[in-house]
Amino acid sequence: MALHPVVEQVTNRIIQRSKRSRAAYLEHLEAARIKGVQRGALSCTNLAHGFAAFPANDKLKLREYKEPSVAIVSSYNDMLSAHQPFEYFPKVIKQAVREVGAVAQFASGVPAMCDGVTQGQPGMELSLFSRDTIAMATAVGLSHNMFDAALYLGICDKIVPGLLIGALHFGHIPGIFVPGGPMTTGISNKEKAAIRQRYAKGEATREELLEGESASYHGAGTCTFYGTANSNQMLMEVMGLHLPGSAFITPGTPLRDALTAAAAQRAVAISQQGGDYMPIGHIVDEKSIVNAIAALHATGGSTNHTLHLVAIARAAGIVIDWNDFDEMSKVVPLLTRIYPNGDADVNHFQAAGGPGFVIRELLDAGLAHEDVNTILGRGLRNHCKEPFLGEDGKVVFRDAAPVSGDENVLRPATNPFNNNGGMVLVKGNLGRAVMKVSAVKKEHYTVEAPALTFDSQEDFMHAYKDGKLNRDFVAVVRFQGPRANGMPELHALTPALANLQDAGYKVAMVTDGRMSGASGKVPAAIHVSPEILAGGPLGLVRDGDMIRVDANTGTMEALVPADVWAQRKQATADLTSSHIGMGRELFSMFRNSISAAEEGAATFPLPSPKQTVVPLHDGIDAGEIIPGSDEDHLFRTTK
């Protein structure tokens, strides 16, 4: 199937836009590859430290420098249900690697926080920053320069993007992502949402709420709704960084263990010594990023990836923006109905056909690039597969099912649920924002109502509980951007907003914060960029201003006369309480240096061919990066 012209156009624009930074990235990658792993160049003292605690046979292999050494970078902790299974993965990996003559070492643990635990709590204000912290922790583990390949163990919201960003800064090292799989299905997501809404109304007790939540989140594995964690897994599949179909196989099963072992052995095969060398920086390129955007839309995935994918791409020298997401969304059909965009969970999705089915449909419809590198070599068609357990206990791959097992959950591209991906760019005199409308009914696509401003989600909930929100309004939740307080998810507001909408009121939300991968049926313009602390116009809104949010036309406007608008001054807020306590003071460097939401809310620079330090002179502030010569070198001034 010929590539869709919009997909081709977006891809070519990204390639052109990224030409210099991608070239710089590949230049750095090649230099690192040529230099090679320094295990053989380490001093005897260095090397002795590196394998002192190793079993004798593994130590001998490292001393001889001939066999590949595989790094294990894991986000294990036993508080996160999704990451608890990783406790025993290193044992499986080490044994599998030994079977093919190599060795594996646990190189690094990275932090992993649960947004489900911190929703609406002060800890959520560290959540976004944890992504780049994880990237740095990954780099620390790999900086020992002992490794020929790496296995990255992670699943949830910031963890996979952080691991991938870290991995891409060691882009010459082949890497494979190893998931743990979802928990088994508990009570339906529809039941869970109903209990939450009843509790928000005061119609259910806390005991009833906890019982419902516990029946939903009940065991080891990823939460089963299609939020950021499971969107991560879908993207790793379509980017060719997973073994095919490994995303949604439940933990604690023979097939899960067989996939883990097979991933470990494949990591050995794609090392330089293994003969099928495939560095991760050659897998993640402009085309694979476009494929990820396509899969995100086709599955109604998390809005958080309008941040994370941008940051991931940036780490590989690739520049994407929300226009790319918007244009792709217009042509990529919605192929799945998984909660919050439907009633099914990811286990139903896997049973109906899973990732391999979606990838094949995108390829056959010309909506994804087939000519990309993956951990299996060249060609994404290799990932249109489903894993099964062979008679010998090892994994075997078969072609994805030719037809959906349940068209209420998964459909072919010729018969989609919607003709677009359900993610919309809205813009106007309030800035630029993202809306996820795949779960929003058409009659709610447009809301025009008076603004009610809130400087925190607590302020909103107090007004709701006091009965002050029984009216048409647009909630403008301010000072929620990354510079202000770390851009927390405001998902805790969803039940209250849903209740007001169900009561017949016209309601919407506009915020420079996040709404998470579980954004639901209420229209929400999120990630408003620039944020207020970067001079964004959201800080000019006053209570009573008419606000129009329209997903049909892609507009987000304050209907205020231009002369009045021009005279307004930015709102202010005391953010001290968001900067101190719960460790938040340790993250001030992130708040002070983070980029805009549309630039990935990242704290690291784009790769550049050269950075020259020049003395201060008139017109240049200390620390400012300015475009350089025709070669577009970057110059940074010193203090």
XYZ file of C-alpha atoms in Angstrom, residues 184-515:
332
model
C -5.729 -9.849 35.069
C -9.130 -8.251 34.582
C -10.947 -7.098 37.709
C -14.306 -5.345 37.890
C -15.176 -3.459 34.724
C -13.847 0.033 34.189
C -17.430 1.192 33.707
C -18.317 -0.024 37.214
C -15.193 1.616 38.647
C -16.021 4.966 37.007
C -19.617 4.784 38.281
C -18.452 4.267 41.873
C -16.078 7.229 41.576
C -18.856 9.490 40.308
C -21.202 8.336 43.087
C -18.516 9.051 45.669
C -17.948 12.533 44.216
C -21.684 13.173 44.669
C -21.584 11.892 48.244
C -23.735 8.895 47.333
C -21.089 6.252 48.124
C -19.029 5.827 51.278
C -15.237 5.796 51.357
C -15.395 2.084 52.222
C -17.483 1.401 49.108
C -15.058 3.433 46.991
C -12.028 1.601 48.353
C -13.712 -1.747 47.817
C -14.420 -0.851 44.187
C -10.901 0.437 43.571
C -9.399 -2.661 45.183
C -11.519 -4.909 42.975
C -10.177 -3.055 39.955
C -6.509 -2.765 40.979
C -6.176 -6.168 42.539
C -2.904 -7.885 41.648
C 0.511 -7.802 40.030
C 0.743 -6.151 36.620
C -0.136 -2.938 34.871
C -3.482 -1.236 35.439
C -5.718 -2.532 32.687
C -7.224 0.720 31.386
C -5.628 2.368 28.364
C -3.790 5.218 30.024
C -0.192 6.308 29.664
C 1.324 3.057 30.932
C -0.365 0.893 28.323
C 0.062 3.575 25.653
C 3.794 3.290 26.402
C 3.611 -0.412 25.700
C 1.801 0.069 22.392
C 4.404 2.590 21.277
C 7.296 0.283 22.159
C 5.612 -2.339 19.977
C 5.178 -0.108 16.931
C 8.665 1.380 17.318
C 10.112 -2.126 17.167
C 11.653 -2.016 20.649
C 9.664 -4.972 22.053
C 9.614 -8.535 20.927
C 6.369 -8.693 18.919
C 3.190 -8.877 20.952
C 4.924 -8.928 24.317
C 3.174 -5.847 25.730
C -0.015 -7.390 27.056
C 0.912 -10.872 28.255
C 0.110 -11.155 31.950
C 2.927 -11.628 34.493
C 3.596 -14.865 36.300
C 2.835 -17.007 33.249
C 5.125 -19.340 31.274
C 4.671 -17.231 28.144
C 5.714 -14.081 30.011
C 8.912 -15.788 31.194
C 9.590 -17.184 27.738
C 9.304 -13.691 26.240
C 11.689 -12.301 28.850
C 14.253 -14.998 28.106
C 13.866 -14.508 24.354
C 14.365 -10.727 24.728
C 17.565 -11.350 26.687
C 18.949 -13.642 24.007
C 17.947 -11.255 21.247
C 19.886 -8.485 23.017
C 22.991 -10.648 22.717
C 22.304 -11.248 19.019
C 22.046 -7.525 18.190
C 25.265 -6.608 20.019
C 28.347 -5.994 17.877
C 29.723 -9.388 18.864
C 26.398 -11.050 18.121
C 26.493 -10.390 14.391
C 23.144 -8.564 13.988
C 24.287 -5.212 15.362
C 21.374 -2.828 15.723
C 21.970 0.188 17.971
C 18.904 1.773 19.513
C 19.771 5.149 17.999
C 19.313 3.636 14.531
C 15.914 2.214 15.451
C 14.438 5.439 16.805
C 14.458 7.709 13.760
C 12.046 10.122 12.087
C 9.963 7.343 10.534
C 9.647 5.342 13.741
C 8.512 8.475 15.582
C 5.818 9.029 12.940
C 4.790 5.389 13.362
C 4.451 6.000 17.094
C 2.209 9.013 16.496
C 0.063 6.912 14.136
C -0.311 4.102 16.675
C -1.125 6.580 19.427
C -4.028 7.947 17.394
C -5.200 4.552 16.124
C -5.589 3.300 19.695
C -6.906 6.480 21.343
C -3.758 6.710 23.435
C -2.596 9.010 26.183
C -2.333 12.774 25.767
C 0.805 12.558 27.897
C 2.626 11.461 24.761
C 2.210 14.899 23.276
C 4.926 15.604 25.861
C 6.800 12.312 26.094
C 7.093 11.499 22.398
C 8.359 15.021 21.786
C 11.023 14.524 24.463
C 11.931 11.038 23.209
C 12.331 12.357 19.681
C 14.402 15.269 20.978
C 16.822 12.841 22.654
C 17.466 11.323 19.202
C 17.895 14.709 17.534
C 14.375 14.731 16.065
C 12.092 17.758 16.333
C 8.328 17.236 16.335
C 5.488 19.504 17.436
C 1.747 19.459 18.004
C 1.020 20.329 14.376
C 2.438 16.903 13.488
C 0.128 15.180 15.970
C -2.849 17.211 14.742
C -2.330 16.505 11.044
C -1.773 12.801 11.670
C -4.881 12.619 13.837
C -7.007 13.862 10.949
C -6.106 10.881 8.748
C -5.431 8.013 11.183
C -8.676 6.219 12.103
C -9.531 5.035 15.602
C -9.277 1.234 15.566
C -9.829 0.409 19.230
C -12.323 0.997 21.989
C -10.441 0.520 25.251
C -11.378 2.328 28.459
C -11.640 5.331 28.808
C -12.653 5.320 25.128
C -14.803 2.226 25.577
C -15.698 -0.436 28.116
C -12.998 -3.026 27.330
C -9.596 -3.287 28.993
C -6.214 -4.191 27.499
C -6.745 -7.896 28.171
C -9.816 -7.764 25.930
C -7.770 -5.850 23.369
C -5.050 -8.512 23.423
C -7.628 -11.284 23.055
C -9.250 -9.491 20.109
C -5.978 -9.259 18.172
C -3.607 -7.012 20.079
C -0.753 -4.806 18.860
C 0.201 -6.991 15.901
C -3.275 -6.520 14.422
C -3.066 -2.729 14.776
C 0.419 -2.546 13.261
C -0.653 -4.629 10.258
C -3.738 -2.488 9.707
C -1.674 0.713 9.800
C 0.843 -0.713 7.341
C -1.836 -2.042 4.991
C -3.600 1.335 5.030
C -0.392 3.224 4.241
C -0.496 4.972 7.611
C 2.854 3.714 8.935
C 6.334 3.245 7.535
C 7.377 -0.343 6.903
C 10.986 0.508 5.982
C 12.311 1.025 9.498
C 14.831 -0.738 11.711
C 13.626 -2.789 14.654
C 15.238 -5.159 17.126
C 14.450 -7.902 14.603
C 16.252 -6.159 11.748
C 14.791 -4.224 8.846
C 11.044 -3.986 8.364
C 8.114 -3.316 10.686
C 6.136 -6.138 9.065
C 8.130 -8.480 11.325
C 6.148 -7.111 14.248
C 2.682 -7.981 12.906
C 2.865 -11.051 15.087
C 1.411 -12.636 18.197
C 3.466 -14.720 20.670
C 2.592 -18.253 21.740
C 4.274 -20.862 23.902
C 5.911 -23.624 21.907
C 6.067 -27.284 22.907
C 9.656 -26.785 24.079
C 8.592 -24.003 26.429
C 10.073 -21.296 24.236
C 8.183 -18.500 22.535
C 7.025 -18.851 18.949
C 5.511 -16.096 16.821
C 2.572 -16.423 14.486
C 0.975 -13.893 12.180
C -1.556 -11.635 13.860
C -5.155 -12.792 13.506
C -6.585 -11.970 10.048
C -9.828 -10.685 11.570
C -10.687 -9.100 14.886
C -11.875 -11.394 17.609
C -14.284 -8.706 18.816
C -15.217 -5.703 16.682
C -16.634 -3.975 19.756
C -13.004 -3.642 20.876
C -10.787 -3.791 17.772
C -11.585 -3.079 14.140
C -9.806 -3.056 10.786
C -8.869 0.235 9.146
C -11.635 -0.334 6.593
C -14.276 -0.216 9.328
C -12.972 2.033 12.119
C -14.808 3.418 15.122
C -13.933 6.941 13.952
C -12.254 8.290 10.853
C -9.786 10.284 12.946
C -7.570 9.664 15.927
C -9.488 11.835 18.350
C -6.642 14.131 19.376
C -7.031 17.775 18.377
C -4.796 20.847 18.496
C -6.744 23.903 19.651
C -5.315 27.412 19.502
C -6.245 31.048 19.756
C -5.631 33.994 22.026
C -5.146 31.640 24.991
C -2.207 29.844 23.360
C -1.961 26.293 22.026
C -3.350 23.195 23.714
C -4.202 19.549 23.159
C -7.659 17.998 23.408
C -8.411 14.289 23.490
C -11.940 13.821 22.177
C -12.042 10.105 21.393
C -14.246 9.601 24.479
C -16.145 12.906 24.140
C -19.587 12.881 22.530
C -19.995 15.127 19.486
C -22.533 17.347 21.234
C -19.826 18.304 23.737
C -17.150 19.171 21.159
C -18.035 22.859 21.448
C -18.504 24.661 24.752
C -18.972 28.415 25.096
C -19.471 29.511 28.686
C -18.202 31.943 31.331
C -14.787 31.308 32.838
C -14.326 30.321 36.458
C -10.661 30.535 37.449
C -8.976 28.250 39.960
C -5.363 28.281 41.100
C -5.395 24.674 42.270
C -7.452 21.527 41.935
C -8.245 21.828 45.660
C -9.906 25.190 44.983
C -11.995 23.551 42.281
C -13.097 20.688 44.525
C -14.033 23.057 47.364
C -16.277 24.999 44.962
C -17.791 21.759 43.670
C -18.568 20.418 47.138
C -20.056 23.763 48.138
C -22.516 23.560 45.217
C -21.060 26.612 43.456
C -20.506 24.847 40.132
C -24.084 23.912 39.271
C -24.021 26.063 36.134
C -22.491 26.321 32.667
C -18.802 27.243 32.916
C -15.295 26.676 31.625
C -12.925 25.817 34.466
C -9.638 27.637 33.914
C -7.204 25.819 36.185
C -4.114 28.007 36.301
C -0.504 27.755 37.487
C -0.310 24.038 36.709
C 2.508 24.177 34.147
C 5.961 22.614 34.561
C 7.593 25.856 35.725
C 4.846 26.542 38.243
C 4.461 23.234 40.042
C 5.732 20.413 37.859
C 2.607 20.066 35.700
C 0.632 17.555 37.783
C -2.154 15.475 36.332
C -5.587 16.805 37.241
C -7.350 13.508 36.738
C -8.904 13.780 40.204
C -11.246 16.428 38.766
C -12.700 14.028 36.196
C -15.551 12.542 38.302
C -16.793 15.973 39.411
C -16.707 17.384 35.880
C -18.444 14.278 34.566
C -21.213 14.623 37.161
C -21.809 18.258 36.167
C -21.947 17.314 32.499
C -24.346 14.458 33.255
C -26.552 16.957 35.110
C -26.987 18.849 31.841
C -24.527 21.688 32.318
C -22.160 22.789 29.582
C -18.726 22.342 31.119
C -15.160 22.217 29.880
C -11.685 22.675 31.290
C -8.727 24.743 30.092
C -5.420 24.296 31.919
C -1.663 24.502 31.546
C -1.547 21.267 33.534
C -2.059 17.676 32.436
C -5.171 15.517 32.460
